[in-house]
XYZ file of N, CA, C and O in Angstrom:
448
model
N 35.248 37.214 -1.483
C 34.020 38.028 -1.468
C 34.273 39.446 -1.414
O 34.938 40.202 -0.401
N 33.858 40.215 -2.169
C 34.135 41.895 -2.237
C 32.971 42.196 -0.964
O 32.162 41.865 -1.102
N 33.473 42.962 0.126
C 33.141 43.709 1.223
C 31.762 44.381 0.799
O 31.021 44.250 1.684
N 31.676 44.940 -0.244
C 30.387 45.812 -0.443
C 29.743 44.654 -0.883
O 27.796 44.831 -0.646
N 29.694 43.481 -1.718
C 29.098 42.312 -2.316
C 28.337 41.796 -0.979
O 27.128 41.401 -1.022
N 29.052 41.755 0.012
C 28.660 40.391 1.227
C 27.774 41.203 2.114
O 27.038 40.738 2.267
N 27.955 42.754 1.899
C 27.314 43.463 2.721
C 25.936 43.588 2.330
O 24.709 43.503 2.911
N 26.047 43.724 1.275
C 24.357 43.787 0.292
C 23.835 42.584 0.425
O 22.357 42.212 0.676
N 24.424 41.226 0.032
C 23.944 40.036 0.611
C 23.425 39.950 2.052
O 22.310 39.224 1.965
N 24.052 40.366 2.718
C 23.681 40.266 3.951
C 22.433 40.924 4.618
O 21.418 40.495 5.202
N 22.269 42.526 4.071
C 21.237 42.942 4.305
C 19.737 42.405 3.354
O 18.755 42.606 4.089
N 20.207 41.670 2.452
C 18.770 41.096 1.587
C 18.297 39.896 2.453
O 17.416 39.332 1.791
N 19.215 39.325 3.361
C 18.456 37.843 3.792
C 17.660 38.316 4.607
O 17.107 39.238 5.358
N 16.654 37.293 4.899
C 15.490 37.210 5.491
C 15.728 37.047 7.082
O 17.033 36.780 7.486
N 14.909 37.475 7.996
C 15.156 37.336 9.326
C 14.762 35.865 9.547
O 14.157 35.206 8.949
N 15.354 35.752 11.142
C 15.063 34.089 11.371
C 13.414 33.827 11.308
O 13.236 32.706 10.892
N 12.526 34.636 11.682
C 11.188 35.031 11.556
C 10.734 34.243 10.009
O 9.845 33.025 9.856
N 11.116 34.818 8.881
C 10.894 34.896 7.869
C 11.564 33.672 7.579
O 10.350 33.208 6.408
N 12.499 33.388 7.795
C 12.893 31.792 6.880
C 11.942 30.970 7.754
O 12.019 29.687 7.098
N 11.993 31.131 8.976
C 11.089 29.971 9.741
C 9.765 29.490 9.340
O 9.146 28.475 8.945
N 9.150 30.514 8.657
C 7.820 30.502 8.082
C 7.931 30.071 6.815
O 7.364 29.042 6.416
N 8.912 30.331 5.953
C 9.288 29.788 4.940
C 9.469 28.229 4.858
O 9.231 27.372 4.137
N 10.320 27.970 5.463
C 10.911 26.743 6.050
C 9.498 25.810 6.515
O 9.469 24.667 5.821
N 8.897 26.235 7.511
C 7.739 25.420 7.714
C 6.702 25.284 6.338
O 6.053 24.163 6.338
N 6.647 26.156 5.444
C 5.524 25.997 4.654
C 6.167 25.243 3.040
O 5.464 24.340 2.650
N 7.573 25.121 2.771
C 8.199 24.577 1.817
C 8.838 23.810 2.332
O 8.648 22.206 1.554
N 9.257 23.338 3.547
C 10.145 22.314 3.552
C 9.303 21.157 4.442
O 8.803 19.688 4.790
N 9.055 21.544 5.913
C 8.481 20.922 7.186
C 7.101 20.117 6.930
O 6.636 19.497 7.252
N 6.645 20.822 5.824
C 5.076 20.858 5.499
C 4.988 19.226 4.607
O 3.991 18.661 5.023
N 6.236 18.582 4.077
C 6.169 17.656 3.829
C 6.684 16.261 4.823
O 6.591 15.114 3.999
N 6.665 16.712 5.936
C 7.521 15.680 6.673
C 6.322 15.448 7.454
O 5.478 15.830 8.230
N 6.880 14.045 8.134
C 6.013 13.459 9.281
C 5.431 14.218 10.210
O 4.755 14.246 11.654
N 6.996 14.928 10.873
C 7.088 15.509 12.191
C 6.344 16.972 11.752
O 6.557 17.836 12.701
N 5.894 17.426 11.008
C 5.581 18.912 10.745
C 4.646 19.441 11.833
O 4.843 20.591 12.276
N 3.889 19.208 12.707
C 3.221 19.470 13.711
C 4.433 19.308 14.830
O 4.192 20.708 15.875
N 5.209 18.908 15.134
C 6.186 18.727 16.058
C 7.192 20.132 15.776
O 7.632 20.694 16.617
N 7.406 20.256 14.524
C 8.127 21.226 13.944
C 7.766 22.401 14.157
O 8.517 23.483 14.413
N 6.471 22.605 13.987
C 5.667 23.902 14.247
C 5.440 24.400 15.857
O 6.031 25.734 16.097
N 5.710 23.483 16.530
C 6.030 23.608 18.045
C 6.820 24.157 18.508
O 7.067 25.066 18.950
N 8.095 23.739 17.795
C 9.632 24.005 18.091
C 9.959 25.521 17.277
O 10.314 26.206 17.920
N 9.232 25.773 15.897
C 9.012 27.044 15.605
C 8.498 28.282 16.091
O 9.147 29.074 15.941
N 7.741 28.095 17.091
C 7.228 29.046 17.630
C 7.626 29.484 18.978
O 7.659 30.277 19.265
N 8.528 28.423 19.474
C 9.747 28.364 20.370
C 10.551 29.573 20.116
O 11.131 30.652 20.943
N 11.305 29.263 18.954
C 12.261 30.195 18.172
C 11.382 31.688 17.781
O 12.287 32.623 18.163
N 10.373 31.558 17.404
C 9.777 32.677 17.289
C 9.631 33.714 18.426
O 8.999 34.708 18.600
N 9.548 33.111 19.766
C 9.487 33.847 20.977
C 10.840 34.547 21.708
O 10.940 34.912 22.737
N 11.808 33.766 21.015
C 13.269 34.282 21.238
C 13.522 35.696 20.602
O 12.849 36.067 19.845
N 14.749 36.125 21.623
C 15.241 37.665 20.663
C 15.846 37.644 19.673
O 15.876 38.310 18.885
N 16.499 36.174 19.092
C 16.867 36.158 17.591
C 16.071 36.304 16.704
O 16.287 36.281 15.310
N 14.582 35.944 16.968
C 13.449 35.582 15.569
C 13.432 36.854 14.486
O 13.135 36.838 13.474
N 13.822 38.041 15.172
C 13.839 39.487 14.368
C 15.348 39.581 14.029
O 15.251 40.809 13.388
N 16.323 38.832 14.024
C 17.428 39.367 13.744
C 17.780 38.399 12.443
O 17.224 37.498 11.739
N 18.422 39.046 11.362
C 19.074 38.240 10.136
C 19.704 37.167 10.426
O 20.671 37.267 11.345
N 19.610 36.141 9.497
C 20.070 34.994 9.295
C 21.702 35.307 9.581
O 22.291 34.382 10.413
N 22.047 36.051 8.806
C 23.571 36.378 8.726
C 24.364 36.912 10.131
O 25.519 36.701 10.391
N 23.602 37.698 10.652
C 23.801 38.117 12.281
C 23.864 37.375 13.209
O 24.079 37.749 14.647
N 22.909 36.166 13.255
C 23.030 34.970 14.169
C 24.451 34.337 14.557
O 24.926 33.530 13.495
N 25.126 34.512 15.497
C 26.058 33.947 15.860
C 26.282 32.364 16.789
O 24.944 32.313 17.520
N 27.227 31.855 16.988
C 27.224 30.898 17.549
C 26.762 31.306 19.128
O 26.604 30.414 19.764
N 27.641 32.341 19.460
C 27.745 32.942 20.824
C 26.304 33.312 21.237
O 26.112 33.001 22.365
N 25.446 33.876 20.534
C 24.175 33.866 20.527
C 23.402 32.468 20.790
O 22.569 32.392 21.785
N 23.736 31.618 19.793
C 23.272 30.221 20.353
C 23.870 29.693 21.424
O 22.894 28.958 22.180
N 24.786 29.481 21.723
C 25.038 29.306 23.200
C 24.617 29.484 24.383
O 24.201 29.128 25.496
N 24.428 30.938 24.358
C 23.652 31.773 25.649
C 22.207 31.448 25.193
O 21.770 30.869 26.485
N 21.415 30.739 24.118
C 20.258 30.299 24.231
C 20.202 28.951 24.684
O 19.373 28.326 25.642
N 21.157 28.095 24.279
C 21.165 26.773 24.585
C 21.343 26.493 26.179
O 20.636 25.782 27.056
N 21.886 27.730 26.875
C 22.311 27.510 28.402
C 21.260 27.881 29.191
O 20.999 27.159 30.084
N 20.652 28.799 28.658
C 19.059 29.445 29.337
C 18.128 28.252 29.109
O 17.624 27.897 30.270
N 18.194 27.703 28.033
C 17.303 26.700 27.990
C 17.546 25.266 28.707
O 16.743 24.643 29.459
N 18.750 24.898 28.752
C 19.379 23.996 30.054
C 19.095 23.762 31.268
O 19.144 23.027 32.188
N 18.530 25.235 31.838
C 18.517 25.718 33.230
C 17.320 24.451 33.556
O 16.850 24.297 34.720
N 16.309 24.723 32.726
C 14.587 23.997 32.969
C 14.508 23.180 32.071
O 13.028 22.668 32.248
N 15.676 22.840 30.967
C 14.889 21.672 29.927
C 16.058 20.403 30.233
O 17.331 20.782 29.999
N 15.270 19.151 29.440
C 16.287 18.029 29.043
C 17.023 18.193 28.018
O 16.791 18.928 26.844
N 18.537 17.789 28.069
C 18.993 18.006 26.446
C 18.374 17.984 25.573
O 18.796 18.453 24.746
N 17.697 16.695 25.241
C 17.070 15.986 24.179
C 16.213 17.092 23.638
O 16.229 17.315 22.616
N 15.312 17.928 24.599
C 14.664 19.256 23.755
C 15.690 20.176 23.281
O 15.158 20.755 22.237
N 16.708 20.434 24.082
C 17.376 21.439 23.144
C 18.348 21.074 22.037
O 18.142 21.712 21.363
N 18.243 19.668 22.192
C 18.931 19.475 21.061
C 18.068 19.747 19.785
O 18.369 19.917 18.611
N 16.796 19.093 19.782
C 15.932 19.311 18.858
C 15.373 20.513 18.277
O 15.098 21.171 17.251
N 15.690 21.188 19.218
C 15.517 22.654 19.020
C 16.515 23.737 18.165
O 16.147 24.242 17.217
N 17.814 22.925 18.392
C 19.152 23.341 17.549
C 18.429 22.722 16.119
O 19.469 23.428 15.314
N 18.637 21.455 16.389
C 18.606 20.946 15.014
C 17.373 21.448 13.891
O 17.838 21.434 12.663
N 16.027 22.091 14.605
C 15.391 22.588 13.595
C 16.622 23.952 12.579
O 16.239 23.822 11.957
N 17.146 24.596 13.394
C 17.489 25.617 13.187
C 18.648 25.582 12.092
O 18.844 25.918 11.156
N 19.363 24.570 12.772
C 20.706 23.810 12.008
C 19.975 23.517 10.631
O 20.815 23.712 9.649
N 19.048 22.441 10.597
C 18.288 22.174 9.039
C 18.121 23.421 8.215
O 17.826 23.564 7.130
N 17.353 24.612 8.891
C 16.916 25.677 8.457
C 18.163 26.321 7.399
O 18.042 26.573 6.552
N 18.979 26.612 8.365
C 20.517 26.985 7.817
C 21.131 26.188 6.247
O 21.286 26.621 5.344
N 20.726 24.848 6.620
C 20.996 23.832 5.664
C 20.595 24.133 4.385
O 20.339 24.187 3.321
N 19.089 24.257 4.673
C 18.345 24.613 3.204
C 18.477 25.621 2.833
O 17.868 25.602 1.687
N 18.776 26.895 3.524
C 18.809 28.044 3.022
C 20.097 28.082 2.042
O 19.953 28.739 0.975
N 21.287 27.366 2.503
C 22.218 27.168 1.653
C 22.050 26.577 0.657
O 22.413 26.786 -0.699
N 21.361 25.285 0.708
C 21.247 24.514 -0.500
C 19.989 24.804 -1.417
O 20.264 24.895 -2.864
N 19.103 25.336 -0.879
C 17.802 25.179 -1.757
C 17.435 26.775 -1.951
O 16.999 26.841 -3.434
N 17.910 27.453 -1.049
C 17.182 29.076 -1.269
C 18.133 29.935 -1.836
O 18.080 31.044 -2.273
N 19.689 29.350 -2.154
C 20.320 30.289 -3.066
C 21.473 31.284 -1.790
O 22.143 31.977 -2.666
N 21.741 30.586 -1.045
C 22.304 31.578 0.014
C 23.688 30.496 0.601
O 24.123 30.118 1.131
N 24.175 30.070 -0.666
C 25.133 29.322 -0.775
C 26.447 30.225 0.353
O 27.270 29.292 0.678
N 26.736 31.182 0.430
C 27.641 31.664 1.274
C 27.574 31.655 2.787
O 28.350 32.090 3.480
N 26.099 31.403 3.235
C 25.695 31.461 4.448
C 26.561 30.539 5.175
O 26.297 29.356 4.994
N 26.873 30.865 6.221
C 27.606 29.664 7.603
C 26.365 29.395 8.607
O 25.325 30.309 8.583
N 26.636 28.080 8.490
C 25.500 27.714 9.800
C 26.280 27.719 11.280
O 27.076 26.977 11.770
N 25.814 28.830 12.021
C 26.353 29.107 13.309
C 25.943 27.657 14.080
O 26.767 27.645 15.177
N 25.291 27.191 13.989
C 24.607 25.951 14.979
C 25.885 24.784 14.862
O 26.168 24.129 15.908
N 26.535 24.725 14.077
C 27.610 23.823 13.905
C 28.492 23.805 14.856
O 29.337 23.323 15.065
N 28.714 25.231 15.573
C 29.889 25.642 16.074
C 29.249 25.427 17.658
O 30.091 25.923 18.369
N 28.233 25.286 17.870
C 27.447 24.835 18.877
C 27.897 23.693 19.320
O 27.486 22.686 18.988
N 28.412 23.788 20.985
C 28.407 21.882 21.175
C 27.081 21.633 22.002
O 26.577 22.319 22.402
N 26.804 20.268 21.336
C 25.192 19.863 21.667
C 24.928 19.278 23.092
O 26.257 18.689 23.402
N 23.861 19.805 23.884
C 24.423 18.942 25.305
C 24.231 17.325 25.064
O 23.237 16.662 24.031
N 24.731 16.611 25.605
C 24.647 15.096 25.917
C 23.586 14.909 26.661
O 23.264 15.094 27.689
């Protein structure tokens, strides 16, 4: 991909907060687990990554956050939090037309 075009595409991506809002309205609203996902989304909105562009969130950022959460949370809780953002990236690629967007959660080792 042309570097200029890639840069233009990255600039036009929503922030994690905006993508979560859209995800909750369009995808999560149709699920049984909607209320649980809303709760997890609120946690993501309180992180430093919330105002970052989706393309600028790296696996290293998520690993740091995972390690921070694991200090006082159980592995299952951390896995649920990571799963929500992973699905958000999948929906962004498949449904919202960001086909070139990589899912950084796939590069993060999930706690056992």
